[in-house]
Short mmCIF file of C-alpha atoms in Angstrom, two decimals:
data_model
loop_
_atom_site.label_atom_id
_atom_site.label_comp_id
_atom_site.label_asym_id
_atom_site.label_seq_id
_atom_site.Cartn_x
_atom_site.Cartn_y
_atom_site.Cartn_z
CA UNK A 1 -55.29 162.79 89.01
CA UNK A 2 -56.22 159.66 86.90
CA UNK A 3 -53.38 157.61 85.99
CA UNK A 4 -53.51 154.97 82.92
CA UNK A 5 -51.00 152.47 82.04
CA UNK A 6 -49.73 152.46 78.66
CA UNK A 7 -46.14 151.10 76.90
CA UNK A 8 -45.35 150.10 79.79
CA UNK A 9 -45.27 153.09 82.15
CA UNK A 10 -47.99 154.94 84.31
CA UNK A 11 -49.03 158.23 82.59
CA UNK A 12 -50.78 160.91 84.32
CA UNK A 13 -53.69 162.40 82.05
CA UNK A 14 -56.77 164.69 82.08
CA UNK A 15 -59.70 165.63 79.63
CA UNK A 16 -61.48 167.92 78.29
CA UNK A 17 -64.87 168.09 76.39
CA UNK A 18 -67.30 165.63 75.63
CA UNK A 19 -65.77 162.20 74.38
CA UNK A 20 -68.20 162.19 71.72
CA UNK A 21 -66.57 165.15 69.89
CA UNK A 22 -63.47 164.95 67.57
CA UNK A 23 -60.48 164.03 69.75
CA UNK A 24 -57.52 165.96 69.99
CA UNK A 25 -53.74 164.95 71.82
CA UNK A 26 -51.48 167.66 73.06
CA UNK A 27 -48.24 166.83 73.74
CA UNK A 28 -46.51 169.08 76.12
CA UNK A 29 -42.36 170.31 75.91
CA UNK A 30 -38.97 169.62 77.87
CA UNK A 31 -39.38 169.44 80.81
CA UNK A 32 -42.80 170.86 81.17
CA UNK A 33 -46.56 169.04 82.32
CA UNK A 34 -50.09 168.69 81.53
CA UNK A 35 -50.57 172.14 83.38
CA UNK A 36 -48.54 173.96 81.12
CA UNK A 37 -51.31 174.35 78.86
CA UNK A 38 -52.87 177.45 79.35
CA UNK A 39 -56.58 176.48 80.76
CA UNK A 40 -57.94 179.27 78.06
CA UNK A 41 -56.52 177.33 75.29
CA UNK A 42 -57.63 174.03 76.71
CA UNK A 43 -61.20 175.01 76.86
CA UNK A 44 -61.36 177.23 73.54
CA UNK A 45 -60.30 174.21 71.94
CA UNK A 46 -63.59 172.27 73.67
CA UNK A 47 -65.47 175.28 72.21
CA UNK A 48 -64.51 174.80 69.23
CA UNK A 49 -65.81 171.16 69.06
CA UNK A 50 -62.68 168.81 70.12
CA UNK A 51 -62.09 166.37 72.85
CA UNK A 52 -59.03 167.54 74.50
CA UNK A 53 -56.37 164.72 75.98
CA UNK A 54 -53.43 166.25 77.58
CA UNK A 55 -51.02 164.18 79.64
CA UNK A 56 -47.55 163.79 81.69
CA UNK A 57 -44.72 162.72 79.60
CA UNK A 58 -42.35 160.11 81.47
CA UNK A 59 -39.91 161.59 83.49
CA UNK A 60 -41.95 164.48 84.08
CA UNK A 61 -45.43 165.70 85.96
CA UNK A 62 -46.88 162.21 88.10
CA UNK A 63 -45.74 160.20 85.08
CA UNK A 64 -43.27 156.84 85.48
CA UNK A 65 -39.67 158.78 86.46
CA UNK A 66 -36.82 156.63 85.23
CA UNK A 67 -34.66 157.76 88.13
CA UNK A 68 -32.90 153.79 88.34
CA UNK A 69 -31.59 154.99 84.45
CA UNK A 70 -29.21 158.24 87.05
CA UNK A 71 -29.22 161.37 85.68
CA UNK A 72 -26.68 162.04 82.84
CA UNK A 73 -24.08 164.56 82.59
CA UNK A 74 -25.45 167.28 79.87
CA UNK A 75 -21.84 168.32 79.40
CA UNK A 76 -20.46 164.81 78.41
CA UNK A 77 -23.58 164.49 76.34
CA UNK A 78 -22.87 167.94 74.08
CA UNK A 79 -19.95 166.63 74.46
CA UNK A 80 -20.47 163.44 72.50
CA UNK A 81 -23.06 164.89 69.94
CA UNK A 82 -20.67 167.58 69.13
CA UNK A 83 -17.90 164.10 68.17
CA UNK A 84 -20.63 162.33 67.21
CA UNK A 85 -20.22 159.78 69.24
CA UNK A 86 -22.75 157.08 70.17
CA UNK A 87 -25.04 158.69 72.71
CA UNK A 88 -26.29 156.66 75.36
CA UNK A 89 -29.98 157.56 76.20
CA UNK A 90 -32.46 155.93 78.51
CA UNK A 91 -35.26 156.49 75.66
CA UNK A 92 -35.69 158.26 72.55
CA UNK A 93 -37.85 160.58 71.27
CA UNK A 94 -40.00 157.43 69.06
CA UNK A 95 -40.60 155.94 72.49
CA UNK A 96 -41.89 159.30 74.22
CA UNK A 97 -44.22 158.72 70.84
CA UNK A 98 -45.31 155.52 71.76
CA UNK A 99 -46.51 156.83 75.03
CA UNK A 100 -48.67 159.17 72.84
CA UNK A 101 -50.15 156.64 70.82
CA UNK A 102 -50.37 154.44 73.75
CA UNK A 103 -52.66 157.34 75.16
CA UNK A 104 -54.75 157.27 72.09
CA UNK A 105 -55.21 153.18 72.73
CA UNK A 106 -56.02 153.50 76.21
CA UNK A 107 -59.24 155.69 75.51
CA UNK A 108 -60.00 153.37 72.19
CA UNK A 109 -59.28 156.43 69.82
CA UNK A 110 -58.73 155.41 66.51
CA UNK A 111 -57.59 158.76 65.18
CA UNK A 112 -56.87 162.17 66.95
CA UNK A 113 -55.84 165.59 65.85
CA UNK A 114 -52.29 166.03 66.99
CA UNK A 115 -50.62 169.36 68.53
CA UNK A 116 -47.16 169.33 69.53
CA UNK A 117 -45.45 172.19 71.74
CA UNK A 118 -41.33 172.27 71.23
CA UNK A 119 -40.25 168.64 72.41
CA UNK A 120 -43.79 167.67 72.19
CA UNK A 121 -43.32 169.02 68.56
CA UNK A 122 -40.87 166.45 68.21
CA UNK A 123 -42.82 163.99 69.29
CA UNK A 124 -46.06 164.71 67.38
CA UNK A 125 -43.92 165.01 64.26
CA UNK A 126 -42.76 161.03 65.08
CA UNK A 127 -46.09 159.78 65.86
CA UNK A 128 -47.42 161.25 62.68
CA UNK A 129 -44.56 159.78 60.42
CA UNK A 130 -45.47 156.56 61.94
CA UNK A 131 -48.31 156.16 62.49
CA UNK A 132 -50.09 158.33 59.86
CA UNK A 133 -53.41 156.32 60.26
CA UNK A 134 -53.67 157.27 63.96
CA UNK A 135 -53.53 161.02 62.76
CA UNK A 136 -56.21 163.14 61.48
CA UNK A 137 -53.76 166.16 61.42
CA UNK A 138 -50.56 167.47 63.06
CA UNK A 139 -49.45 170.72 64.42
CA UNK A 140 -46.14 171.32 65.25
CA UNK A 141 -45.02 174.73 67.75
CA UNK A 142 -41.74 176.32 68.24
CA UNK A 143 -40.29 172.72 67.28
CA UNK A 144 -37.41 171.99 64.50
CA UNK A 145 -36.15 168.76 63.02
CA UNK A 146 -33.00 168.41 64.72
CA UNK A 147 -30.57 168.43 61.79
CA UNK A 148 -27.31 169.58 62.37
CA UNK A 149 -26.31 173.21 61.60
CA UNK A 150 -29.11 175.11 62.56
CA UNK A 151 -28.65 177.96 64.93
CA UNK A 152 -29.08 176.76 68.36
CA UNK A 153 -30.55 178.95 71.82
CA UNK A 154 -28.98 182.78 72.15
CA UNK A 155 -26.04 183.16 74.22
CA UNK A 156 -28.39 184.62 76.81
CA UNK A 157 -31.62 181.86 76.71
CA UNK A 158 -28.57 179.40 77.08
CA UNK A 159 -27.46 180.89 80.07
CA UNK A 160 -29.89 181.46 82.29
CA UNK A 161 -31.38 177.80 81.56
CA UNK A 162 -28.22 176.76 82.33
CA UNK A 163 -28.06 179.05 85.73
CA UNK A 164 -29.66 177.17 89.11
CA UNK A 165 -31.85 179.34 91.24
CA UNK A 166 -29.96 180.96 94.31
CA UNK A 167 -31.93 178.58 96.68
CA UNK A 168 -33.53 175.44 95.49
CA UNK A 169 -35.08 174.86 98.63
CA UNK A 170 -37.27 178.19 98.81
CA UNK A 171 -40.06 178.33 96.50
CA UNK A 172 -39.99 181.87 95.97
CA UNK A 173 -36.47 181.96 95.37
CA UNK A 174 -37.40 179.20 92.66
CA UNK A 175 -40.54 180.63 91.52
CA UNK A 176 -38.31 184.05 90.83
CA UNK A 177 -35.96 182.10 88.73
CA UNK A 178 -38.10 180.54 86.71
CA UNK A 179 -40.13 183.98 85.78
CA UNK A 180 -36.75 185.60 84.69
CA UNK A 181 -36.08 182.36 82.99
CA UNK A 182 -39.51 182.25 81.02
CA UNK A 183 -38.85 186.50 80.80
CA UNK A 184 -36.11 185.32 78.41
CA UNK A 185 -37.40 183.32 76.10
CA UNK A 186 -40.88 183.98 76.34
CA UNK A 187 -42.79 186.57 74.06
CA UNK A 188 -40.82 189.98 73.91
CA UNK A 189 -44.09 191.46 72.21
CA UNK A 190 -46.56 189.43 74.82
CA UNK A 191 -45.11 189.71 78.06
CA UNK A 192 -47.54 187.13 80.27
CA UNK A 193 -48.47 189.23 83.12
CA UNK A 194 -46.79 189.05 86.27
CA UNK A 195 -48.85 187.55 88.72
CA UNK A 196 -50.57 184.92 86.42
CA UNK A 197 -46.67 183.91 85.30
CA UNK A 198 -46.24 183.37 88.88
CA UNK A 199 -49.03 181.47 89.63
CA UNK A 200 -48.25 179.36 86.93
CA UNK A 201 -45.18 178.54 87.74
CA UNK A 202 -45.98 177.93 91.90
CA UNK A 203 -48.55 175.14 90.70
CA UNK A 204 -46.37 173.35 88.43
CA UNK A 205 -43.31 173.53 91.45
CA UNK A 206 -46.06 172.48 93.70
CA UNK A 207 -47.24 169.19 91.63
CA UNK A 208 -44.03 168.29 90.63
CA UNK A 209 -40.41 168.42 90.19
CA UNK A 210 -38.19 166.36 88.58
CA UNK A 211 -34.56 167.85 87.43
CA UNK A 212 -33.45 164.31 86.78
CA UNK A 213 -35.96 163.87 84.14
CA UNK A 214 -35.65 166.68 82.52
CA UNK A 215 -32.55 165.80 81.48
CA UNK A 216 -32.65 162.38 80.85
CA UNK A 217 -35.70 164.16 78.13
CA UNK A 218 -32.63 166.49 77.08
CA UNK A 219 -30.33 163.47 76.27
CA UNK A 220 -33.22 161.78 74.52
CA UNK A 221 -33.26 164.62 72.27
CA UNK A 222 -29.92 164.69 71.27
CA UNK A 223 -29.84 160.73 71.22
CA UNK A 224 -32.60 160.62 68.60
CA UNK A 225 -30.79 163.56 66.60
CA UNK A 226 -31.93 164.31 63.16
CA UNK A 227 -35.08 163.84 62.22
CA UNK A 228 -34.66 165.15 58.46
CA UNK A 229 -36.57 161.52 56.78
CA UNK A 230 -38.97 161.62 59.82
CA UNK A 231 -40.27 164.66 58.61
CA UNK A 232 -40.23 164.27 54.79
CA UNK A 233 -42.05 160.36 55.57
CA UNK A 234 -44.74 162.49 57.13
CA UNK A 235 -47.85 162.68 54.94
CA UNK A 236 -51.04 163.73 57.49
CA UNK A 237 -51.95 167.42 56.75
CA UNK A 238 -49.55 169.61 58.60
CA UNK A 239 -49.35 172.75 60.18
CA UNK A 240 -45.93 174.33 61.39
CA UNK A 241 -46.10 177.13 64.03
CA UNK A 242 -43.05 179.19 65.06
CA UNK A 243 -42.44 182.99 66.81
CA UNK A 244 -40.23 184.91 64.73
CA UNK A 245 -38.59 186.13 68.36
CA UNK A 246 -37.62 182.44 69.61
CA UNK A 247 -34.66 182.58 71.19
CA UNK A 248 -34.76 179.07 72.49
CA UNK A 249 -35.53 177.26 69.33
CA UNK A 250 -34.76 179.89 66.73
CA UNK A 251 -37.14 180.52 63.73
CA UNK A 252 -35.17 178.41 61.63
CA UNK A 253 -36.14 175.38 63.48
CA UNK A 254 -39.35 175.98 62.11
CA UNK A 255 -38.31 176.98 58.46
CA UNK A 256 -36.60 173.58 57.79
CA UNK A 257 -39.55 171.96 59.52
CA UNK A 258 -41.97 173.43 57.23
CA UNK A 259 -39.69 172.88 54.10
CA UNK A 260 -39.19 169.14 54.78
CA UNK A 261 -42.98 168.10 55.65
CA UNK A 262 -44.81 167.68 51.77
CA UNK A 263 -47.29 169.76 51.57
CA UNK A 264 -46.88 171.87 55.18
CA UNK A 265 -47.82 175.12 56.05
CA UNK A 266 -45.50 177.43 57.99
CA UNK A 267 -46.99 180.23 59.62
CA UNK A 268 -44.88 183.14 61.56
CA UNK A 269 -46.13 184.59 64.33
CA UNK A 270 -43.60 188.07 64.98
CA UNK A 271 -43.38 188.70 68.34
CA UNK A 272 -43.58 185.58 69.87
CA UNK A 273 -41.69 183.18 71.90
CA UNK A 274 -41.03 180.13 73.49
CA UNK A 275 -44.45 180.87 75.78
CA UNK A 276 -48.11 180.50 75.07
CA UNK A 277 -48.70 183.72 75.66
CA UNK A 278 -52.28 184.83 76.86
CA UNK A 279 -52.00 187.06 74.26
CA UNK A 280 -51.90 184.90 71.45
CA UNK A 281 -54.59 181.74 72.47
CA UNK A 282 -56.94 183.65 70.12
CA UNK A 283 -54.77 183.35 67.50
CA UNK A 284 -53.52 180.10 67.97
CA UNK A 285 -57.06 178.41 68.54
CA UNK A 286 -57.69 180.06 65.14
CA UNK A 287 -54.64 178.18 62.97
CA UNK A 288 -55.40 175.52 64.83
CA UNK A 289 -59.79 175.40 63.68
CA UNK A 290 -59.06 176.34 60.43
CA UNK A 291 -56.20 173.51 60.31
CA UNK A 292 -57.92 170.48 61.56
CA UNK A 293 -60.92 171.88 59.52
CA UNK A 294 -58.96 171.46 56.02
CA UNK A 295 -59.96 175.43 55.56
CA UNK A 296 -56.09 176.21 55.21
CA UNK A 297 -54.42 175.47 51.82
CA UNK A 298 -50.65 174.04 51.58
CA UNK A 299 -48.18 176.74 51.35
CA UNK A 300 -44.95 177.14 51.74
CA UNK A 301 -45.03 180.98 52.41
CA UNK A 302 -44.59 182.06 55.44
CA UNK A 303 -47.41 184.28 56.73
CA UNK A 304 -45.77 187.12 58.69
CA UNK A 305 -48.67 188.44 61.62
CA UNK A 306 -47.83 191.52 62.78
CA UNK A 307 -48.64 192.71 66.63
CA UNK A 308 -52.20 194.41 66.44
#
């Protein structure tokens, strides 16, 4: 796996597509690593004419793991949000965006499409308010803007992410977990099939795992907090994706995402998720073309796909 050193840290990274095409960053969610992306999407987006970057975000994958910062408590940290009371992280979401754009430097790209997945929504959305010249155009999934009062994870996506496995130290009792887990907030009207959900989900336990990081990511999250005159700074062309079934980060996430960008384009997807479901890459690889090819005016009506 080739490893390049940027802000500071060692970041794991891979590619996709010939370097001479238009270059596009994804930045993958909570918890999650390069692998997560689906390999279909990957290489329908080097069909489609980009240069794909994907990468390890710290603290997750064979990125730099700040284990010497401990692992934080996740109940004293609600805790202290819900007060809000100064939040102690060991980064914040804008430095998880200057590993991005220290990506982008290492391979001497001057400006990149952007695509975001849930956290890596967050961080896309960052990157882009900051450094708008960096950013042809920015696609945000199944992300929000962090502003207080929005409706948070169901009862029941907030309890099995909060449940452990029965034993940690057997893969397929992990493996298990973690398919009922992505069963709950994945796609209700895309179920990923069985076995490929499975495979999935071995490879990524195989590679890595990190449980520290994850929520040292989780803290950085709450630590950065709202993001309400991130997103209304942002002015790169932007695209908000968000599954009217999320039960993880609920629809509204994307709603106030959409409505705070100038000039952003929400579209609904019903049926979907927290997942990439196999399902949907079609779909997505569409929004995404038409997108980064300025063939998708601004509007601020949501476009409601039904299941076909």
């Amino acid at each position: 796996m080739p490893i390049l050193t940027a802000n500071g840290i060692r970041i794991a990274y891979e590619t996709a597509g010939d370097p001479k095409d238009t270059p596009l960053l994804l930045i993958m969610g909570l918890g999650m690593q390069l692998t997560a992306w689906p390999d279909d999407f990957v290489e329908g987006l080097v069909e489609l004419g980009f240069y794909v970057i994907r990468f390890d975000n710290r603290d997750s994958g064979l990125s730099t793991k700040f284990d010497h910062a401990g692992t934080p408590s996740l109940a004293l940290a609600w805790l202290k949000k819900r007060l809000r009371w100064p939040l102690r992280s060991a980064y914040t979401l804008a430095d998880m965006a200057d590993d991005a754009l220290g990506v982008l430097t290492a391979f001497g790209i001057a400006r990149a499409h952007v695509v975001g997945v849930s956290m890596g929504g967050m961080i896309a959305q960052i990157l882009a308010a900051r450094h708008p010249a960096r950013v042809i155009s920015l696609t945000s999934i199944m992300s929000d803007s962090g502003r207080r009062g929005l409706p948070g994870p169901t009862r029941e996506a907030r309890a099995v992410l909060m449940r452990p496995a029965r034993n940690a130290r057997d893969l397929d009792s992990v493996v298990t977990h973690m398919v009922h887990t992505m069963r709950v907030i994945g796609s209700p009207a895309y179920p990923t099939p069985e076995r490929l959900l499975r495979e999935r989900i071995a490879r990524s336990i195989e590679r890595n795992v990190c449980p520290g990081g994850v929520a040292r990511q989780l803290v950085a999250i709450a630590a950065t907090g709202d993001r309400s005159e991130v997103l209304k700074s942002i002015r790169v062309p932007t695209l908000v994706i968000h599954g009217a079934a999320d039960p993880l980060v609920p629809l509204a996430g994307g709603q106030d995402t959409a409505r705070l960008v100038p000039g952003s384009r929400l579209e609904v997807i019903e049926g979907m998720g927290h997942d990439l479901p196999p399902q949907l890459i079609e779909r997505l690889l569409a929004l995404i073309d038409a997108h980064a090819h300025g063939k998708m005016s601004p509007d601020s009506t949501a476009r409601l796909f039904e299941k076909q």
